[in-house]
PDB file of C-alpha atoms and ligand atoms in Angstrom:
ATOM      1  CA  UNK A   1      -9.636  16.749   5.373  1.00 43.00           C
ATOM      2  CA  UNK A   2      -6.976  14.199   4.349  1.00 49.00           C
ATOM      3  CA  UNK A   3      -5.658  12.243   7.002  1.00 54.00           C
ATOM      4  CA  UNK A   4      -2.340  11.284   5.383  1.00 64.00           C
ATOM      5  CA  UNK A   5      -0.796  14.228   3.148  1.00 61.00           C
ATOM      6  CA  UNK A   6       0.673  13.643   0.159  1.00 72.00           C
ATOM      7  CA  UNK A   7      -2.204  11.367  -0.892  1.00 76.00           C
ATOM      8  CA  UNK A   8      -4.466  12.683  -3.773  1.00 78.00           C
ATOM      9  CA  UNK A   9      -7.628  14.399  -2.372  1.00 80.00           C
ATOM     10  CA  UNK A  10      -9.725  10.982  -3.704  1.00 90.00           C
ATOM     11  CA  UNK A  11      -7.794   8.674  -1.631  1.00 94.00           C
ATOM     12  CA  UNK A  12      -8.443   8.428   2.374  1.00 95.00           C
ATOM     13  CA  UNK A  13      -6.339   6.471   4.274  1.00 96.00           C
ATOM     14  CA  UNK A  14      -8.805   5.506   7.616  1.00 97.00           C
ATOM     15  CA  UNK A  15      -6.910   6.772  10.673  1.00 95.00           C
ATOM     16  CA  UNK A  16      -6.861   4.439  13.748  1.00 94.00           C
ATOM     17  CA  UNK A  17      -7.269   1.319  12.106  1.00 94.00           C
ATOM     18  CA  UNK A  18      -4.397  -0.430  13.986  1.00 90.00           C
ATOM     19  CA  UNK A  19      -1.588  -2.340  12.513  1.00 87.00           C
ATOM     20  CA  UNK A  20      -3.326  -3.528   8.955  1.00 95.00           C
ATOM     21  CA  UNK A  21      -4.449  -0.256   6.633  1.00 97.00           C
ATOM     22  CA  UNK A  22      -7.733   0.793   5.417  1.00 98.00           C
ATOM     23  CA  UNK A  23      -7.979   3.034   2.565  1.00 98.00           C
ATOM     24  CA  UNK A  24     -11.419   5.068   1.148  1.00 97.00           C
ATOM     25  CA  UNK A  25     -11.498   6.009  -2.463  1.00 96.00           C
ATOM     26  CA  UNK A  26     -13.768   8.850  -4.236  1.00 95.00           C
ATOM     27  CA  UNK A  27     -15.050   7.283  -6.994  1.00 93.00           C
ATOM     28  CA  UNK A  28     -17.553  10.990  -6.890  1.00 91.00           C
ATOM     29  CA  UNK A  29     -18.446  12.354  -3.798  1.00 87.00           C
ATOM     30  CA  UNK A  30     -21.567  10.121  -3.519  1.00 90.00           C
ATOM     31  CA  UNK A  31     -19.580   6.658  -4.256  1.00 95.00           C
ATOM     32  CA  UNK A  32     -16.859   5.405  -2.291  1.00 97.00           C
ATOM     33  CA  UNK A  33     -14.937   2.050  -2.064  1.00 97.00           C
ATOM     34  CA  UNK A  34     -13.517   1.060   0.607  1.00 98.00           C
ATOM     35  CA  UNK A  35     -10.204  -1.286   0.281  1.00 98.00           C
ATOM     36  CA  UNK A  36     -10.007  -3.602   3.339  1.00 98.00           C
ATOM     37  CA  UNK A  37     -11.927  -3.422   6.111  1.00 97.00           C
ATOM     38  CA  UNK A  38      -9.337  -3.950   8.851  1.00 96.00           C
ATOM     39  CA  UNK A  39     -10.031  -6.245  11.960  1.00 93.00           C
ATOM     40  CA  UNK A  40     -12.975  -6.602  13.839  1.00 92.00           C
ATOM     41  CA  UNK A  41     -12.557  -3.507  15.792  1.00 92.00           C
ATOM     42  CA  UNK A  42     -11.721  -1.105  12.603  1.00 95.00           C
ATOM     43  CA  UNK A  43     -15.819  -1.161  11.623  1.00 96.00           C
ATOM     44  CA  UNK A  44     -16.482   1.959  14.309  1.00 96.00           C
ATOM     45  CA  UNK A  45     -13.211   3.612  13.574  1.00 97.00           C
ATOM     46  CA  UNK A  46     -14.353   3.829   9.606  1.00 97.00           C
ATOM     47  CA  UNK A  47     -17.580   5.002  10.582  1.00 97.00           C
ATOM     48  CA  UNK A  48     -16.389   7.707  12.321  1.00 96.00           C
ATOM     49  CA  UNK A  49     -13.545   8.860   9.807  1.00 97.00           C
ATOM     50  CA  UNK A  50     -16.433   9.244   7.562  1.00 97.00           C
ATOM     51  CA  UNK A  51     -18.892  11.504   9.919  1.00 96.00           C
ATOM     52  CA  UNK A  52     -15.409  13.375   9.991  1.00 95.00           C
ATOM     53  CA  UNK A  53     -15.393  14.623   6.053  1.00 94.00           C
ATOM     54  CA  UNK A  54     -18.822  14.455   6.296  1.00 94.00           C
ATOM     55  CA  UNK A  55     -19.700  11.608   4.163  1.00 95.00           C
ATOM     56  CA  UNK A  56     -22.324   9.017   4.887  1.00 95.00           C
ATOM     57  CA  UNK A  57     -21.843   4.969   5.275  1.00 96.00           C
ATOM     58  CA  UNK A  58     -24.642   4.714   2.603  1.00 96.00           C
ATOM     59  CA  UNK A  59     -21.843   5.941   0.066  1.00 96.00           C
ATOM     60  CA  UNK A  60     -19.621   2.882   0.393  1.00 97.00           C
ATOM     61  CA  UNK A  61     -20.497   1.152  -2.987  1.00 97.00           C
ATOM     62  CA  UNK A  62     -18.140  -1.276  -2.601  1.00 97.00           C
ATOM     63  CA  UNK A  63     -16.001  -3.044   0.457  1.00 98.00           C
ATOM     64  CA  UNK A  64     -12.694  -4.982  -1.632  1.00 98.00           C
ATOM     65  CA  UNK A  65     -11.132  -7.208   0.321  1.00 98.00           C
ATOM     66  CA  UNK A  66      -7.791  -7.965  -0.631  1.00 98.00           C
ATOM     67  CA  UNK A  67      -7.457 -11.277   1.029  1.00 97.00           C
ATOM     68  CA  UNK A  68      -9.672 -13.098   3.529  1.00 96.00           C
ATOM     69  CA  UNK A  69      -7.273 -12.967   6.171  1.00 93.00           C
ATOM     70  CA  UNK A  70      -9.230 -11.586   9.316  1.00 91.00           C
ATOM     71  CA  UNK A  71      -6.934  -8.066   9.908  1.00 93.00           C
ATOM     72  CA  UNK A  72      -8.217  -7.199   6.476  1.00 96.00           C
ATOM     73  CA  UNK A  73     -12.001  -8.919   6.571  1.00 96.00           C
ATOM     74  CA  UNK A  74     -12.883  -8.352  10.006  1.00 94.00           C
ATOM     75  CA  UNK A  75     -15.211  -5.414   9.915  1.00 96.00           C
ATOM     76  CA  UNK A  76     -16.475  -6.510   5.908  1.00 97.00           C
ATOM     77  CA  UNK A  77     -20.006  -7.942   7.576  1.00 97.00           C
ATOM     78  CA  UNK A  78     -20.271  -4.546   9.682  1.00 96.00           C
ATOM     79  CA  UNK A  79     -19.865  -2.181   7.082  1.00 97.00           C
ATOM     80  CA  UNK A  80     -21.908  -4.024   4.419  1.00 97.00           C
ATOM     81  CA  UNK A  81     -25.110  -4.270   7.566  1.00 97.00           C
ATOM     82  CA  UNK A  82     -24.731  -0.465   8.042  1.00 96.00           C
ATOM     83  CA  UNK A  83     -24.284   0.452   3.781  1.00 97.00           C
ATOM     84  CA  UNK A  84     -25.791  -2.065   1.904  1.00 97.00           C
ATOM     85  CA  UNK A  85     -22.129  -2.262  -0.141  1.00 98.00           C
ATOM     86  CA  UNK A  86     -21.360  -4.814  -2.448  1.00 97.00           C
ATOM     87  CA  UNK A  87     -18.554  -7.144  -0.891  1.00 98.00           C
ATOM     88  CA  UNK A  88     -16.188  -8.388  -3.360  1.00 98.00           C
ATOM     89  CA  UNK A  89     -13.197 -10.715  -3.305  1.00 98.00           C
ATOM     90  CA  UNK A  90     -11.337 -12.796  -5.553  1.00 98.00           C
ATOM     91  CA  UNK A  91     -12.637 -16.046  -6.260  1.00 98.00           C
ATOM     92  CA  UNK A  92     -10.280 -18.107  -4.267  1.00 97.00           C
ATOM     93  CA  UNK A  93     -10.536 -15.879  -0.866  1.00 97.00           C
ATOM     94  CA  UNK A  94     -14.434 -16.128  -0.930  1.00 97.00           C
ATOM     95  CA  UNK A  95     -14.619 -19.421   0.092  1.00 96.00           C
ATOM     96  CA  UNK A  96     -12.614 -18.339   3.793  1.00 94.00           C
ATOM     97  CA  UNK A  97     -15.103 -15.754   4.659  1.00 95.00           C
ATOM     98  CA  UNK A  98     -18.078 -17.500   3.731  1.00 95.00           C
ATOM     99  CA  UNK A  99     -16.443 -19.731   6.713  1.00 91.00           C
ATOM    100  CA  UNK A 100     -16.447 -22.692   3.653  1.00 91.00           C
ATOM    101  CA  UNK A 101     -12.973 -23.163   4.775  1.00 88.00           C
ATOM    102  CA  UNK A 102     -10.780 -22.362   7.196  1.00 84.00           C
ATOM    103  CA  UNK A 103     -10.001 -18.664   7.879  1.00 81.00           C
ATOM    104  CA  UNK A 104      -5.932 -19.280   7.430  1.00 79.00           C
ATOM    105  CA  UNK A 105      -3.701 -22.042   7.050  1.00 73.00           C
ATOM    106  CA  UNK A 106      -0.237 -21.326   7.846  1.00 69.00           C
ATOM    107  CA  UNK A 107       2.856 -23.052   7.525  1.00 68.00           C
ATOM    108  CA  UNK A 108       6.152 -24.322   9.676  1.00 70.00           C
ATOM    109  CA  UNK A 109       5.833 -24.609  13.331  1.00 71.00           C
ATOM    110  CA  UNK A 110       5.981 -20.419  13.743  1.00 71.00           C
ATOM    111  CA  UNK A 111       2.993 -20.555  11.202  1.00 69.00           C
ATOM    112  CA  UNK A 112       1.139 -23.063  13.356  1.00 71.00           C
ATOM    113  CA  UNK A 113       1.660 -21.381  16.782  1.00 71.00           C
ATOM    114  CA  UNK A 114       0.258 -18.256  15.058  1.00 69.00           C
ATOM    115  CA  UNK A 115      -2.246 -20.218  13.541  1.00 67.00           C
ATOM    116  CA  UNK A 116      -3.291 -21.166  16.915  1.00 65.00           C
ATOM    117  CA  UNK A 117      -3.308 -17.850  18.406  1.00 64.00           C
ATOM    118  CA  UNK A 118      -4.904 -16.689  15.221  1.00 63.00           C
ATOM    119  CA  UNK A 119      -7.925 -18.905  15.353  1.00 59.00           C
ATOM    120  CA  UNK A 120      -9.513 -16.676  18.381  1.00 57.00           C
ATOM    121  CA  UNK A 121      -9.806 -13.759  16.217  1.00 65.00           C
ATOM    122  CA  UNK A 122     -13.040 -14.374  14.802  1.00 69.00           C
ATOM    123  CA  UNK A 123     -14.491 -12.533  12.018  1.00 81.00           C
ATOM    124  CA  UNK A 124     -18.435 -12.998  11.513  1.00 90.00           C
ATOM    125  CA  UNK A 125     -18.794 -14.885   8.525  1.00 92.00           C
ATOM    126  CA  UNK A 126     -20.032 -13.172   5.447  1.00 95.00           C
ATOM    127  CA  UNK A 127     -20.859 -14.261   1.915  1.00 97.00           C
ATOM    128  CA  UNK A 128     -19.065 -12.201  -0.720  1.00 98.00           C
ATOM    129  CA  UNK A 129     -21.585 -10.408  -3.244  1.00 98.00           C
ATOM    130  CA  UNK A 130     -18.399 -10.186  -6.234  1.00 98.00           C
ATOM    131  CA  UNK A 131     -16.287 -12.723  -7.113  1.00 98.00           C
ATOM    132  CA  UNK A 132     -13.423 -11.306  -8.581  1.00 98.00           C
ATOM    133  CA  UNK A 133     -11.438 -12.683 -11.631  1.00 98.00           C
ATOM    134  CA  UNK A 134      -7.781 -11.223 -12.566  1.00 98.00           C
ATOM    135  CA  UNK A 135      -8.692  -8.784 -15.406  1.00 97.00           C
ATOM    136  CA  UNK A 136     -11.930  -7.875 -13.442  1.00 97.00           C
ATOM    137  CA  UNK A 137     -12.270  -3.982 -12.962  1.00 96.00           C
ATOM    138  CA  UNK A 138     -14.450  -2.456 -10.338  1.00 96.00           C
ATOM    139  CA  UNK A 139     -14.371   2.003 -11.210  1.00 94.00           C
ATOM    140  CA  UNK A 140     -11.153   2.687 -11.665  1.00 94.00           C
ATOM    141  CA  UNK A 141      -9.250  -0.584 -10.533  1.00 97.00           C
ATOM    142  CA  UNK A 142      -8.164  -3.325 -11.931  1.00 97.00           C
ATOM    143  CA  UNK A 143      -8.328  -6.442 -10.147  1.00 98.00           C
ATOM    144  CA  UNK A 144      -4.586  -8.268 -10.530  1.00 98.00           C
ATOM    145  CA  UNK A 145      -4.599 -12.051  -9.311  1.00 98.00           C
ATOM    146  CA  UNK A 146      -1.454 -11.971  -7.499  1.00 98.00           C
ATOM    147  CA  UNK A 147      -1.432 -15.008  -5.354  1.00 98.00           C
ATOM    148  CA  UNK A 148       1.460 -16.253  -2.533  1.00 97.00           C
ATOM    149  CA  UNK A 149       0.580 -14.828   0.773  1.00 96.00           C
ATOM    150  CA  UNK A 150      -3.440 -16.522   0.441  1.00 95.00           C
ATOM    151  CA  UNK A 151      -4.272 -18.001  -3.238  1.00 96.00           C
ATOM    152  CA  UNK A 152      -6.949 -15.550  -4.071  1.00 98.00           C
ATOM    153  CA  UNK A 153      -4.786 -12.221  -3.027  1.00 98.00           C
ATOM    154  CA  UNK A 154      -5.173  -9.232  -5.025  1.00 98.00           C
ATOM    155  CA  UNK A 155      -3.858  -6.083  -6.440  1.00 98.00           C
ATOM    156  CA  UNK A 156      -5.933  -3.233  -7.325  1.00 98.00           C
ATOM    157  CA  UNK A 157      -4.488  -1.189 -10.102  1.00 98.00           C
ATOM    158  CA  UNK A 158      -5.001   2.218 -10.589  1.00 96.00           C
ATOM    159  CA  UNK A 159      -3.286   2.647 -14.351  1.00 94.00           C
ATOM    160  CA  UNK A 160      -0.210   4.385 -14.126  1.00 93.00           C
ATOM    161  CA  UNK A 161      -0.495   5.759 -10.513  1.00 95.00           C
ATOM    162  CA  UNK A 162      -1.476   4.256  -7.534  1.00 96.00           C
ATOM    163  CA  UNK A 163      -1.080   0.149  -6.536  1.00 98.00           C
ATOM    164  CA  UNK A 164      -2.701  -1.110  -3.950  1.00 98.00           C
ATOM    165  CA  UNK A 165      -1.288  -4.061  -2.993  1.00 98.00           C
ATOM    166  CA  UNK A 166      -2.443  -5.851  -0.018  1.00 98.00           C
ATOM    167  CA  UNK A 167      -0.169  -8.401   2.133  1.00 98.00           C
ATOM    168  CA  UNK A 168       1.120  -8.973  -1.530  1.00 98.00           C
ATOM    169  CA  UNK A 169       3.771  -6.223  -1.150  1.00 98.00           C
ATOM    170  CA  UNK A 170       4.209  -4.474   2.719  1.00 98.00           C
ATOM    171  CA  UNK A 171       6.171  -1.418   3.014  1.00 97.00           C
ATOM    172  CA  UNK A 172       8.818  -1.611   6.527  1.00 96.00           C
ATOM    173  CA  UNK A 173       9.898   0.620   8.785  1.00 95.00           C
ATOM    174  CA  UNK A 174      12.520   2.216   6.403  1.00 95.00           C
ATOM    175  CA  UNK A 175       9.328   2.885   4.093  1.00 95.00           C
ATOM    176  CA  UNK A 176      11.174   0.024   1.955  1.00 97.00           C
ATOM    177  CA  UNK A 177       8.587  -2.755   0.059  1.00 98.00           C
ATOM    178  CA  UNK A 178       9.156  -5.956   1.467  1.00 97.00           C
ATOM    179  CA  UNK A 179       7.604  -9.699   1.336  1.00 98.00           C
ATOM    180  CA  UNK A 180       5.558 -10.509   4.286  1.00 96.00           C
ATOM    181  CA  UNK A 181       7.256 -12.772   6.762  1.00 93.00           C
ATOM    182  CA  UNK A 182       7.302 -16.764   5.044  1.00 91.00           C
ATOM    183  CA  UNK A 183       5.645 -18.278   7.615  1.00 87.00           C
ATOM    184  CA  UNK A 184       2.327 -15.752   6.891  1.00 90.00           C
ATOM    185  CA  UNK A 185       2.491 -16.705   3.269  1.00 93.00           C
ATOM    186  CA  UNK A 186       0.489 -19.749   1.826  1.00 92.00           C
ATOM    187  CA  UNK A 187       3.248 -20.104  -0.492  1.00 94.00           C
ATOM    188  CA  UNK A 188       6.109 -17.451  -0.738  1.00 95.00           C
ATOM    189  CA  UNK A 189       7.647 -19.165  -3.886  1.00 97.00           C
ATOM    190  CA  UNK A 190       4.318 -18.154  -5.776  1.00 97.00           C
ATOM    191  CA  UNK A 191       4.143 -14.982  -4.177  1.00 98.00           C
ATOM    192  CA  UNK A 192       7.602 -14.219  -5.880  1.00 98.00           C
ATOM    193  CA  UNK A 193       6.288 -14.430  -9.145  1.00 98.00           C
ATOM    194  CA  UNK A 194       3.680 -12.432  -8.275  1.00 98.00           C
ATOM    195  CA  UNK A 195       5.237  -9.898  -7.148  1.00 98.00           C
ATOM    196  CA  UNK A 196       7.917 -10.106 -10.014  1.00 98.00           C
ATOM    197  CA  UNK A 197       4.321  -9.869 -12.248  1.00 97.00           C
ATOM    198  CA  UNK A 198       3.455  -6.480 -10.450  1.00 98.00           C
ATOM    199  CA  UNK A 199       6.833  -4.962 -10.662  1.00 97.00           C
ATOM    200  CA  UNK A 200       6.690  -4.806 -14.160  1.00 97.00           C
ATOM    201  CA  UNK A 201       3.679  -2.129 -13.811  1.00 98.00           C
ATOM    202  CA  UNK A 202       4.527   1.279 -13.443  1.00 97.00           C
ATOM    203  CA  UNK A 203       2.956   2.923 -10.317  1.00 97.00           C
ATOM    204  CA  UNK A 204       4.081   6.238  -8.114  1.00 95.00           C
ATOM    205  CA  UNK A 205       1.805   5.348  -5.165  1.00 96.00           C
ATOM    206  CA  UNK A 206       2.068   1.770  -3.181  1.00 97.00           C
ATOM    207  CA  UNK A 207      -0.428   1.902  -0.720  1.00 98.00           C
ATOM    208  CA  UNK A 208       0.188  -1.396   1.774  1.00 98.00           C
ATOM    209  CA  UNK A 209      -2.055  -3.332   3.657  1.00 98.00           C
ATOM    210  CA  UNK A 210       0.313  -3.082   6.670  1.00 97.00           C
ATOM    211  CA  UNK A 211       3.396   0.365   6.906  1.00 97.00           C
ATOM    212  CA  UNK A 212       3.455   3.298   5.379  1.00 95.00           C
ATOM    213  CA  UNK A 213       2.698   4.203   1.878  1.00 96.00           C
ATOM    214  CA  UNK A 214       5.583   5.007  -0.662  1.00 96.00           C
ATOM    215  CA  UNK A 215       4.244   8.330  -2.416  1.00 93.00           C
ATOM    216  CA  UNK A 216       6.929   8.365  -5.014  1.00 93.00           C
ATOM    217  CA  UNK A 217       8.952   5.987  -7.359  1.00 95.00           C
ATOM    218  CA  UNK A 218       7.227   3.083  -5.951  1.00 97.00           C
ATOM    219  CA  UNK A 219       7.408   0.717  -8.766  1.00 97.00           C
ATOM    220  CA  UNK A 220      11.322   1.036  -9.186  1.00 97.00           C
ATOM    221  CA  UNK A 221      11.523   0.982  -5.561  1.00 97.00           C
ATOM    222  CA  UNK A 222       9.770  -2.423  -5.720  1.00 98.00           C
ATOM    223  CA  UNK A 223      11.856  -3.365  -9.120  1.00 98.00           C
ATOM    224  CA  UNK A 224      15.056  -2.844  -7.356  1.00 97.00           C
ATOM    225  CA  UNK A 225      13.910  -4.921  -4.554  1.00 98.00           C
ATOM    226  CA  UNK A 226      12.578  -8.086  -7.312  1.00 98.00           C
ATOM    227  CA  UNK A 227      16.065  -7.679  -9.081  1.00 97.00           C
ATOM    228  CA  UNK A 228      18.314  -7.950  -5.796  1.00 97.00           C
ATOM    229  CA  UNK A 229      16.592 -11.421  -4.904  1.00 97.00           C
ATOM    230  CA  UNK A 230      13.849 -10.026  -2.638  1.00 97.00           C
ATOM    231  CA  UNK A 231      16.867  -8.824  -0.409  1.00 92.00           C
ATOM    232  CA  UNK A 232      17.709  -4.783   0.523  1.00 82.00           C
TER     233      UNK A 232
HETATM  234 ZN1   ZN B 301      -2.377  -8.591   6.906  1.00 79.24          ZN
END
């Protein structure tokens, strides 16, 4: 059963999981990674996607996170209690999870009123059993350092197919990519260049951490976007 068509039958996007995605990949039937864990809330909703295509939680290998922030961490401690997975995030996130540092720091007064709000979601604290380098592969991804919206975002590559690409790149409700809004992003000048880093890869897939996936063209999509000045 494939919850969102057009997907290849390896890829699972979680249903249920609120606004920020969560995405299942078949490394074999026996080994699965999950890619974000959603919020707090998402943990149950992942366990029972799996008892739906019959797999068990023991077969997540891996939980990659790809950023600390909590719509994308929240259930990380959850899943790893139930699986035993390996949690991995870049080197620069791990440090927000471990609660080492704050969670988020946001900017302008917007960012700070968030920030505020943001502060009573909670994730449990969890130390991070990978600390991922750019370069770093983990089955079939590679891990792409792609910093801007937190410094130790990620891409995970899969070569000549699928991106997945975080808060890095978010699809909107045209099914357009698009930045995340500035006052989200540590530092949206560096996320530019990250993203203009990315575009150069060729991909057919983006799958988002928040809107739909683009199932075709995505890397020009995303080009055309770079080359008109991150404007549509
Ligand atoms: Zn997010």
């Amino acid at each position: 059963m494939q919850y969102v068509k057009d997907l290849p039958e390896y890829i699972h996007q979680v249903p249920n999981t609120g606004f920020s995605n969560v995405y299942l990949l078949e490394v074999d039937p026996q080994s699965l990674i999950l890619i974000d864990s959603g919020t707090a809330s998402a943990g149950s909703k992942i366990l029972s996607y799996l008892g739906s295509i019959g797999k068990d939680i023991s077969s997540i290998r891996y939980v990659i996170l790809t950023h600390a922030d909590a719509d994308h961490s929240g259930s990380a401690a959850h899943i790893k209690r139930l699986s035993g997975a390996k949690i991995a995030i870049h080197v620069d996130d791990a440090p927000r999870i471990a609660g080492e540092k704050k969670l988020k720091e946001m900017t302008g007064l917007t960012g700070r009123l968030l920030g505020l709000f943001l502060g009573f979601m909670k994730i449990e604290k969890i130390q991070p059993d990978i600390k991922l380098n750019n370069g770093d592969t983990i089955g079939p991804l590679s891990i792409i350092h792609t910093p801007g919206h937190t410094d130790g975002s990620i891409c995970l590559y899969k070569s000549n197919d699928i991106l997945f690409s975080g808060d890095t790149i978010i699809v909107d409700n045209h099914g357009f990519p698009r930045l995340p809004s500035s006052y989200l992003n540590k530092d949206t000048n560096q996320l530019k260049k990250s993203v203009e880093k990315i575009s150069s890869l060729e991909f057919s897939t983006l799958l988002p951490g928040h809107g739909k996936p683009i199932f075709s063209n995505a890397s020009a999509l995303l080009r055309e976007y770079v080359s008109n000045g991150f404007r549509r």
